[in-house]
Amino acid sequence: MVGRLRSLEENVAYSYDSNPWINGAISLRITRFVGPVEEIIARCEEEGVDKGKAYVQRISSGPRDEVSEGVKKGFGHRMGGEMVTPRILIVKPTRFEALALWDKVNTFNGIRLSGLERSLRIQRPPFATIDKESKEQQDEALPIYEELLKRGVPEEDARYLLPEGLITTIIFDASDNQLRYVAKLANSFFEKPGWSQLERMQRITKGMRKLVKEELGFIPNEEGTSTWDFYGEFEGWREKVGYGKRGEQRDKNLFSWVVNLDLDGSLSMYAQAVRQRQGLVELEPVESIARRATYVIPKTFDRQAKKEYKKIAKLATEIQINKLENGDPTFPYNMLMGQKARAKFHMVAANAPYMITHRFCGTAQWEIRERIGYKSFKELEGLAEVGPRCITLKECWESPKAKCPIRHEWTKLSREEIISRLRTKTIEDLVIE
């Protein structure tokens, strides 16, 4: 092995030092290919710096970018370029813990980390799970999940059936000048009420702190500003964050005000929303989400799918409530990705055009497009620089295979028609009594 692979906490946290271009290629390949991390590292090392560099450039450059001779234009996945770093940190949280970690990484919290997560799209079930209850839930859901895919339901909708206890992989930039932010992220959960009872989260944050101490010589006593309460009721949280209240804005200069949205959507949607580093998602207490027992029903689910979904949601609710009543802190692992949570979303308006473009374009998953992309668009309606690319750039970057509903028609549509066609106007909830 050319680089240096260190186990910080066995099976859950590693660091890897190598050539920055090799690390960039490793980071991208982990998110785009299945297989053990060690095998992907070995492959990238074998291919070497030049191939790694070409791979990162192709994935990171976009259709409108000016490129050097010999560089192939690619997909515009900018994060690939940010992972060209001498050291990466690899952690293996559950989907729920990944949601919590990403929720801290944003400008509001002063945690300016670059990172990537392995997508469920490139993995085939059965997925690795954290506990026997999550496995039981997955076993119950997979036959329906597979049948939905055969009937043309998008994976992004079918996964609403799956539990948050699935295990994923995150890669962070852990170069020397980022170690302060690695520490801030770890400190935000290490030995904190509720979170300290999740063994995997504590081992991951312990490994992160170990890396910082080894490389920096000390662990900065800092953490993120926002908090996600593990235990608590909705009413107290609502008063604290001002959910349901609108702040007055003096003007609509993009650099002088903050967009504040009330959100109510699935954990699957929030898994995307918290990755928006220019915004802050303040989620209601984890306990409150579980006790509410409400689930988002995708529009692609027919009557039979809804019936099966209700059975799976009922099982998930029973497991969560039983664990809560018995003082078992692992109940979040048994929440479904389609389980509903309320949140306050904050974003400096100057960052809204970029966010809206990426969360409102046609292939963006329908729920984040409707609940965040559209709602943010309405806050800034009338500004020419706000909207999907077909409005703002008069161009479409979607691939010919993309599922954008106006992929072949946008040139013939007015601004109003484009927005209307991209909306998902009817959203149904499933409440488990």
Short mmCIF file of C-alpha atoms in Angstrom, two decimals:
data_model
loop_
_atom_site.label_atom_id
_atom_site.label_comp_id
_atom_site.label_asym_id
_atom_site.label_seq_id
_atom_site.Cartn_x
_atom_site.Cartn_y
_atom_site.Cartn_z
CA MET A 1 0.00 0.00 0.00
CA VAL A 2 1.47 3.32 -1.13
CA GLY A 3 -0.40 5.53 1.34
CA ARG A 4 -0.91 5.26 5.08
CA LEU A 5 -4.18 3.70 6.26
CA ARG A 6 -4.87 4.02 10.00
CA SER A 7 -7.66 2.42 12.00
CA LEU A 8 -8.87 5.05 14.49
CA GLU A 9 -11.77 2.96 15.81
CA GLU A 10 -12.05 -0.57 14.42
CA ASN A 11 -14.63 -0.94 11.62
CA VAL A 12 -16.07 2.57 12.05
CA ALA A 13 -13.33 5.22 11.62
CA TYR A 14 -10.15 5.33 9.50
CA SER A 15 -7.78 7.92 8.10
CA TYR A 16 -5.75 7.63 4.90
CA ASP A 17 -2.75 9.75 3.88
CA SER A 18 -1.62 9.73 0.24
CA ASN A 19 -1.18 11.86 -2.89
CA PRO A 20 -4.06 14.40 -3.08
CA TRP A 21 -5.18 13.22 -6.55
CA ILE A 22 -5.27 9.60 -5.40
CA ASN A 23 -7.30 10.64 -2.36
CA GLY A 24 -9.69 12.57 -4.58
CA ALA A 25 -10.18 9.50 -6.77
CA ILE A 26 -10.67 7.28 -3.71
CA SER A 27 -13.30 9.64 -2.29
CA LEU A 28 -15.29 9.67 -5.52
CA ARG A 29 -14.99 5.94 -6.16
CA ILE A 30 -16.18 5.05 -2.66
CA THR A 31 -19.37 7.00 -3.31
CA ARG A 32 -19.91 5.61 -6.81
CA PHE A 33 -18.89 1.94 -6.53
CA VAL A 34 -19.72 -0.97 -4.23
CA GLY A 35 -17.09 -3.02 -2.48
CA PRO A 36 -14.83 -2.74 0.58
CA VAL A 37 -13.02 0.56 1.08
CA GLU A 38 -9.68 -1.27 1.20
CA GLU A 39 -10.23 -2.69 -2.31
CA ILE A 40 -11.11 0.73 -3.72
CA ILE A 41 -8.01 2.25 -2.11
CA ALA A 42 -5.84 -0.51 -3.62
CA ARG A 43 -7.35 0.05 -7.07
CA CYS A 44 -6.75 3.80 -6.98
CA GLU A 45 -3.18 3.32 -5.77
CA GLU A 46 -2.53 0.84 -8.59
CA GLU A 47 -3.93 3.25 -11.20
CA GLY A 48 -1.65 5.99 -9.92
CA VAL A 49 -1.66 9.78 -9.80
CA ASP A 50 -2.24 10.56 -13.49
CA LYS A 51 -5.31 8.33 -13.84
CA GLY A 52 -6.62 9.54 -10.50
CA LYS A 53 -6.23 13.15 -11.60
CA ALA A 54 -8.00 12.54 -14.91
CA TYR A 55 -10.85 10.77 -13.12
CA VAL A 56 -11.36 13.59 -10.60
CA GLN A 57 -11.22 16.23 -13.35
CA ARG A 58 -13.80 14.42 -15.46
CA ILE A 59 -16.26 14.00 -12.59
CA SER A 60 -15.76 17.51 -11.17
CA SER A 61 -15.81 19.65 -14.33
CA GLY A 62 -19.15 20.80 -15.72
CA PRO A 63 -20.59 21.36 -19.20
CA ARG A 64 -19.99 25.14 -19.10
CA ASP A 65 -16.49 25.00 -17.59
CA GLU A 66 -13.32 26.08 -19.38
CA VAL A 67 -10.96 23.09 -19.30
CA SER A 68 -7.31 22.51 -20.14
CA GLU A 69 -6.30 20.57 -23.22
CA GLY A 70 -6.86 16.85 -22.72
CA VAL A 71 -9.38 17.27 -19.88
CA LYS A 72 -12.76 15.70 -20.58
CA LYS A 73 -15.79 17.67 -19.44
CA GLY A 74 -17.93 15.76 -17.00
CA PHE A 75 -20.83 16.04 -14.59
CA GLY A 76 -20.05 19.19 -12.59
CA HIS A 77 -19.77 17.26 -9.29
CA ARG A 78 -17.73 20.01 -7.61
CA MET A 79 -17.17 18.13 -4.37
CA GLY A 80 -14.75 15.83 -6.17
CA GLY A 81 -12.35 18.73 -6.60
CA GLU A 82 -12.65 19.63 -2.92
CA MET A 83 -11.50 16.14 -1.94
CA VAL A 84 -8.09 16.56 -3.60
CA THR A 85 -6.41 16.56 -0.20
CA PRO A 86 -3.41 14.82 1.42
CA ARG A 87 -5.55 13.15 4.10
CA ILE A 88 -9.08 11.79 4.15
CA LEU A 89 -11.20 10.58 7.07
CA ILE A 90 -13.48 7.59 6.43
CA VAL A 91 -16.33 6.87 8.86
CA LYS A 92 -19.14 4.30 8.76
CA PRO A 93 -22.25 5.62 10.55
CA THR A 94 -25.84 4.53 10.18
CA ARG A 95 -28.06 6.60 7.91
CA PHE A 96 -29.50 8.27 11.02
CA GLU A 97 -26.05 9.19 12.38
CA ALA A 98 -25.01 10.40 8.93
CA LEU A 99 -28.02 12.75 8.96
CA ALA A 100 -26.91 14.11 12.34
CA LEU A 101 -23.29 14.59 11.24
CA TRP A 102 -24.17 16.38 8.01
CA ASP A 103 -26.64 18.57 9.90
CA LYS A 104 -23.67 20.18 11.68
CA VAL A 105 -21.53 20.78 8.59
CA ASN A 106 -22.52 24.25 7.38
CA THR A 107 -21.51 27.89 7.49
CA PHE A 108 -24.00 28.67 10.28
CA ASN A 109 -22.16 26.27 12.59
CA GLY A 110 -18.73 27.37 11.41
CA ILE A 111 -17.87 23.80 10.39
CA ARG A 112 -16.54 24.19 6.86
CA LEU A 113 -15.78 20.58 5.97
CA SER A 114 -15.86 19.00 2.53
CA GLY A 115 -17.21 15.48 2.31
CA LEU A 116 -18.99 12.80 0.30
CA GLU A 117 -21.31 9.94 1.21
CA ARG A 118 -21.78 6.57 -0.49
CA SER A 119 -25.13 6.58 -2.27
CA LEU A 120 -27.75 3.86 -1.80
CA ARG A 121 -28.28 4.05 -5.56
CA ILE A 122 -25.06 2.18 -6.28
CA GLN A 123 -25.66 -0.54 -3.68
CA ARG A 124 -27.81 -3.61 -4.00
CA PRO A 125 -29.87 -4.98 -1.11
CA PRO A 126 -29.76 -6.48 1.39
CA PHE A 127 -27.97 -3.55 3.01
CA ALA A 128 -25.81 -3.80 6.14
CA THR A 129 -27.83 -2.97 9.27
CA ILE A 130 -26.94 -1.84 12.80
CA ASP A 131 -29.22 -4.11 14.89
CA LYS A 132 -31.59 -7.07 14.71
CA GLU A 133 -34.65 -4.82 14.63
CA SER A 134 -33.33 -2.91 11.60
CA LYS A 135 -32.62 -6.24 9.89
CA GLU A 136 -36.14 -7.43 10.71
CA GLN A 137 -37.56 -4.24 9.21
CA GLN A 138 -35.42 -4.56 6.09
CA ASP A 139 -36.40 -8.22 5.64
CA GLU A 140 -40.06 -7.18 5.83
CA ALA A 141 -39.62 -4.30 3.38
CA LEU A 142 -37.29 -5.75 0.72
CA PRO A 143 -39.83 -7.89 -1.19
CA ILE A 144 -42.07 -4.83 -1.54
CA TYR A 145 -39.08 -2.58 -2.30
CA GLU A 146 -37.96 -4.89 -5.13
CA GLU A 147 -41.49 -5.17 -6.51
CA LEU A 148 -41.88 -1.38 -6.56
CA LEU A 149 -38.64 -1.03 -8.54
CA LYS A 150 -39.87 -3.59 -11.08
CA ARG A 151 -43.04 -1.53 -11.51
CA GLY A 152 -41.04 1.59 -12.28
CA VAL A 153 -41.16 3.34 -8.89
CA PRO A 154 -37.94 5.39 -8.49
CA GLU A 155 -35.41 4.10 -5.94
CA GLU A 156 -35.65 7.47 -4.19
CA ASP A 157 -39.32 6.72 -3.41
CA ALA A 158 -39.00 2.99 -2.72
CA ARG A 159 -36.41 3.62 -0.01
CA TYR A 160 -39.07 5.36 2.14
CA LEU A 161 -39.81 1.78 3.28
CA LEU A 162 -36.30 1.22 4.66
CA PRO A 163 -35.05 1.88 8.21
CA GLU A 164 -32.53 4.52 9.28
CA GLY A 165 -30.40 1.74 10.77
CA LEU A 166 -28.73 0.97 7.43
CA ILE A 167 -24.96 1.50 7.52
CA THR A 168 -23.34 3.97 5.11
CA THR A 169 -19.88 5.45 4.47
CA ILE A 170 -18.77 9.10 4.65
CA ILE A 171 -15.44 10.54 3.52
CA PHE A 172 -14.31 13.91 4.95
CA ASP A 173 -11.36 16.12 4.08
CA ALA A 174 -9.02 15.75 7.07
CA SER A 175 -6.01 17.73 5.90
CA ASP A 176 -4.11 19.61 8.62
CA ASN A 177 -5.96 22.88 8.03
CA GLN A 178 -9.34 21.11 8.41
CA LEU A 179 -8.62 19.35 11.70
CA ARG A 180 -10.18 22.16 13.73
CA TYR A 181 -13.49 21.52 11.96
CA VAL A 182 -13.15 17.75 12.38
CA ALA A 183 -12.83 18.42 16.12
CA LYS A 184 -15.82 20.80 16.17
CA LEU A 185 -17.94 18.18 14.44
CA ALA A 186 -16.86 15.39 16.80
CA ASN A 187 -17.29 17.55 19.91
CA SER A 188 -20.87 18.37 18.89
CA PHE A 189 -21.89 14.75 19.65
CA PHE A 190 -19.16 13.30 21.87
CA GLU A 191 -20.57 12.65 25.36
CA LYS A 192 -23.65 14.79 24.66
CA PRO A 193 -27.06 13.94 26.23
CA GLY A 194 -28.79 11.20 24.28
CA TRP A 195 -26.12 10.97 21.63
CA SER A 196 -23.67 9.57 24.19
CA GLN A 197 -25.93 6.51 24.46
CA LEU A 198 -25.45 5.58 20.80
CA GLU A 199 -22.33 3.41 20.89
CA ARG A 200 -21.53 3.71 17.19
CA MET A 201 -21.77 7.51 17.21
CA GLN A 202 -19.49 7.69 20.24
CA ARG A 203 -16.91 5.40 18.64
CA ILE A 204 -16.93 7.44 15.43
CA THR A 205 -16.50 10.75 17.26
CA LYS A 206 -13.86 9.21 19.52
CA GLY A 207 -11.92 8.15 16.42
CA MET A 208 -12.23 11.65 14.93
CA ARG A 209 -10.92 13.22 18.13
CA LYS A 210 -8.05 10.71 18.20
CA LEU A 211 -6.97 11.75 14.70
CA VAL A 212 -7.07 15.44 15.65
CA LYS A 213 -5.02 14.89 18.81
CA GLU A 214 -2.41 12.76 17.00
CA GLU A 215 -1.94 15.23 14.15
CA LEU A 216 -2.60 18.59 15.81
CA GLY A 217 -1.29 17.79 19.28
CA PHE A 218 -4.49 18.93 21.03
CA ILE A 219 -8.27 18.83 20.61
CA PRO A 220 -9.78 22.33 20.24
CA ASN A 221 -12.55 22.88 22.79
CA GLU A 222 -15.12 24.02 20.20
CA GLU A 223 -18.37 22.68 18.78
CA GLY A 224 -21.20 23.68 16.45
CA THR A 225 -23.67 26.37 17.54
CA SER A 226 -26.91 24.59 16.63
CA THR A 227 -28.29 21.68 18.65
CA TRP A 228 -30.45 18.72 17.70
CA ASP A 229 -32.07 17.55 20.92
CA PHE A 230 -32.24 13.79 21.30
CA TYR A 231 -35.08 13.83 23.83
CA GLY A 232 -37.85 16.39 24.13
CA GLU A 233 -41.34 17.40 23.01
CA PHE A 234 -42.42 19.30 19.93
CA GLU A 235 -44.02 22.24 21.78
CA GLY A 236 -40.85 23.28 23.59
CA TRP A 237 -38.82 22.99 20.41
CA ARG A 238 -41.40 24.97 18.41
CA GLU A 239 -41.15 27.89 20.80
CA LYS A 240 -37.35 27.77 20.81
CA VAL A 241 -36.89 27.91 17.01
CA GLY A 242 -40.00 29.95 16.14
CA TYR A 243 -41.63 27.23 14.05
CA GLY A 244 -44.77 28.64 12.46
CA LYS A 245 -43.63 32.26 12.89
CA ARG A 246 -42.29 34.47 10.12
CA GLY A 247 -39.67 37.11 10.79
CA GLU A 248 -40.10 40.50 9.16
CA GLN A 249 -37.62 41.32 6.39
CA ARG A 250 -36.63 44.93 5.79
CA ASP A 251 -35.80 44.42 2.11
CA LYS A 252 -35.01 41.75 -0.42
CA ASN A 253 -31.38 42.56 -1.07
CA LEU A 254 -29.83 39.12 -1.45
CA PHE A 255 -26.98 39.97 0.92
CA SER A 256 -29.02 41.46 3.73
CA TRP A 257 -31.58 38.88 4.76
CA VAL A 258 -32.08 35.24 5.66
CA VAL A 259 -34.68 32.92 4.14
CA ASN A 260 -36.52 31.12 6.98
CA LEU A 261 -38.76 28.20 6.03
CA ASP A 262 -40.99 25.90 8.08
CA LEU A 263 -40.44 22.37 6.79
CA ASP A 264 -42.36 19.15 7.35
CA GLY A 265 -40.94 16.26 5.34
CA SER A 266 -39.38 12.83 5.35
CA LEU A 267 -36.03 11.92 6.87
CA SER A 268 -35.02 10.90 3.35
CA MET A 269 -35.54 14.49 2.22
CA TYR A 270 -33.61 15.88 5.20
CA ALA A 271 -30.71 13.55 4.35
CA GLN A 272 -30.35 15.69 1.22
CA ALA A 273 -31.25 19.03 2.81
CA VAL A 274 -28.57 18.85 5.51
CA ARG A 275 -25.92 18.42 2.82
CA GLN A 276 -26.57 22.02 1.75
CA ARG A 277 -23.63 23.69 3.49
CA GLN A 278 -25.01 27.19 2.96
CA GLY A 279 -28.14 26.36 4.97
CA LEU A 280 -29.01 25.22 8.48
CA VAL A 281 -31.71 22.65 9.28
CA GLU A 282 -33.03 22.76 12.87
CA LEU A 283 -34.86 19.47 13.36
CA GLU A 284 -37.40 18.78 16.09
CA PRO A 285 -36.24 16.44 18.91
CA VAL A 286 -35.60 12.86 17.82
CA GLU A 287 -38.06 11.57 20.43
CA SER A 288 -40.75 13.90 19.08
CA ILE A 289 -40.28 12.48 15.56
CA ALA A 290 -40.74 8.93 16.83
CA ARG A 291 -43.83 9.67 18.95
CA ARG A 292 -45.52 11.60 16.15
CA ALA A 293 -45.47 8.43 14.00
CA THR A 294 -46.30 10.15 10.70
CA TYR A 295 -44.98 9.05 7.31
CA VAL A 296 -44.78 10.61 3.85
CA ILE A 297 -46.51 8.62 1.08
CA PRO A 298 -44.82 9.13 -2.31
CA LYS A 299 -47.20 9.86 -5.19
CA THR A 300 -45.76 6.90 -7.08
CA PHE A 301 -47.25 4.46 -4.52
CA ASP A 302 -50.47 2.82 -5.72
CA ARG A 303 -53.20 1.45 -3.43
CA GLN A 304 -51.43 -1.87 -2.85
CA ALA A 305 -48.09 -0.15 -2.15
CA LYS A 306 -49.79 2.12 0.39
CA LYS A 307 -51.32 -0.91 2.10
CA GLU A 308 -47.92 -2.62 2.38
CA TYR A 309 -46.29 0.65 3.47
CA LYS A 310 -48.80 0.97 6.31
CA LYS A 311 -47.84 -2.50 7.62
CA ILE A 312 -44.14 -1.61 7.55
CA ALA A 313 -44.75 1.80 9.17
CA LYS A 314 -46.86 0.19 11.89
CA LEU A 315 -44.05 -2.26 12.70
CA ALA A 316 -41.53 0.61 12.74
CA THR A 317 -43.71 2.65 15.11
CA GLU A 318 -44.21 -0.30 17.46
CA ILE A 319 -40.46 -0.91 17.68
CA GLN A 320 -39.70 2.78 18.30
CA ILE A 321 -42.35 3.28 20.98
CA ASN A 322 -41.44 0.02 22.71
CA LYS A 323 -37.78 1.06 22.85
CA LEU A 324 -38.69 4.53 24.12
CA GLU A 325 -40.87 3.12 26.87
CA ASN A 326 -38.05 0.76 27.90
CA GLY A 327 -35.36 3.46 27.89
CA ASP A 328 -33.56 2.02 24.85
CA PRO A 329 -31.79 4.92 23.06
CA THR A 330 -31.40 2.99 19.78
CA PHE A 331 -34.99 3.77 18.67
CA PRO A 332 -33.83 6.21 15.92
CA TYR A 333 -32.32 3.31 13.99
CA ASN A 334 -35.83 1.94 13.52
CA MET A 335 -37.36 5.11 12.10
CA LEU A 336 -38.17 4.78 8.41
CA MET A 337 -36.60 6.99 5.77
CA GLY A 338 -40.15 8.03 4.92
CA GLN A 339 -40.86 9.07 8.52
CA LYS A 340 -41.90 12.68 8.87
CA ALA A 341 -40.11 15.39 10.87
CA ARG A 342 -40.61 19.12 11.29
CA ALA A 343 -37.74 21.56 10.96
CA LYS A 344 -36.81 25.20 10.59
CA PHE A 345 -34.57 25.91 7.60
CA HIS A 346 -32.35 29.00 7.47
CA MET A 347 -30.33 30.23 4.52
CA VAL A 348 -28.65 33.53 3.67
CA ALA A 349 -30.60 34.75 0.65
CA ALA A 350 -27.41 35.28 -1.37
CA ASN A 351 -26.92 31.50 -1.33
CA ALA A 352 -30.47 30.79 -2.45
CA PRO A 353 -29.95 30.97 -6.24
CA TYR A 354 -27.32 28.21 -6.15
CA MET A 355 -29.37 26.05 -3.79
CA ILE A 356 -32.60 26.49 -5.74
CA THR A 357 -30.91 25.52 -9.01
CA HIS A 358 -29.59 22.29 -7.51
CA ARG A 359 -32.76 21.43 -5.57
CA PHE A 360 -35.30 22.54 -8.15
CA CYS A 361 -33.93 21.16 -11.43
CA GLY A 362 -35.98 18.37 -12.91
CA THR A 363 -34.09 15.34 -11.66
CA ALA A 364 -33.97 16.60 -8.07
CA GLN A 365 -36.04 14.23 -5.92
CA TRP A 366 -39.65 15.43 -5.90
CA GLU A 367 -39.94 16.05 -2.16
CA ILE A 368 -36.91 18.31 -1.78
CA ARG A 369 -37.89 20.05 -5.01
CA GLU A 370 -41.35 20.79 -3.63
CA ARG A 371 -40.67 21.48 0.04
CA ILE A 372 -37.37 23.37 -0.25
CA GLY A 373 -36.70 24.23 -3.89
CA TYR A 374 -40.17 25.59 -4.61
CA LYS A 375 -40.69 27.24 -1.22
CA SER A 376 -37.33 29.03 -1.50
CA PHE A 377 -38.18 30.05 -5.05
CA LYS A 378 -41.45 31.62 -3.86
CA GLU A 379 -39.56 33.62 -1.21
CA LEU A 380 -37.41 35.18 -3.96
CA GLU A 381 -39.94 35.10 -6.77
CA GLY A 382 -39.32 37.69 -9.45
CA LEU A 383 -35.53 37.62 -9.30
CA ALA A 384 -34.11 36.59 -12.68
CA GLU A 385 -31.21 34.68 -11.12
CA VAL A 386 -33.51 32.32 -9.20
CA GLY A 387 -34.91 29.07 -10.57
CA PRO A 388 -33.94 25.88 -12.41
CA ARG A 389 -31.24 26.11 -15.09
CA CYS A 390 -33.74 26.18 -17.94
CA ILE A 391 -34.98 29.49 -16.51
CA THR A 392 -31.75 31.05 -15.24
CA LEU A 393 -29.28 29.83 -17.89
CA LYS A 394 -31.66 28.99 -20.74
CA GLU A 395 -29.89 25.62 -20.78
CA CYS A 396 -30.62 22.08 -19.63
CA TRP A 397 -27.82 20.02 -18.12
CA GLU A 398 -29.90 16.91 -17.55
CA SER A 399 -28.76 13.75 -19.33
CA PRO A 400 -30.93 12.29 -22.11
CA LYS A 401 -31.96 9.54 -19.66
CA ALA A 402 -32.98 12.02 -16.96
CA LYS A 403 -36.48 11.81 -15.51
CA CYS A 404 -37.15 15.54 -15.59
CA PRO A 405 -40.86 15.96 -16.50
CA ILE A 406 -40.03 18.77 -18.95
CA ARG A 407 -36.70 17.43 -20.26
CA HIS A 408 -37.84 17.65 -23.91
CA GLU A 409 -40.36 20.49 -23.60
CA TRP A 410 -38.82 23.31 -21.57
CA THR A 411 -37.92 25.45 -24.61
CA LYS A 412 -41.62 25.71 -25.47
CA LEU A 413 -42.80 26.64 -21.97
CA SER A 414 -43.12 29.97 -20.19
CA ARG A 415 -41.49 30.61 -16.80
CA GLU A 416 -44.83 30.03 -15.06
CA GLU A 417 -45.48 26.80 -16.97
CA ILE A 418 -42.02 25.45 -16.13
CA ILE A 419 -42.54 26.05 -12.41
CA SER A 420 -46.04 24.57 -12.48
CA ARG A 421 -44.93 21.41 -14.31
CA LEU A 422 -42.06 20.82 -11.86
CA ARG A 423 -44.29 21.00 -8.79
CA THR A 424 -45.69 18.07 -6.83
CA LYS A 425 -48.88 19.68 -5.59
CA THR A 426 -50.52 16.80 -3.68
CA ILE A 427 -48.57 15.19 -0.86
CA GLU A 428 -50.22 12.54 1.31
CA ASP A 429 -49.40 11.53 4.89
CA LEU A 430 -49.76 8.23 6.68
CA VAL A 431 -50.43 8.53 10.42
CA ILE A 432 -50.03 5.48 12.65
CA GLU A 433 -52.46 5.72 15.57
#
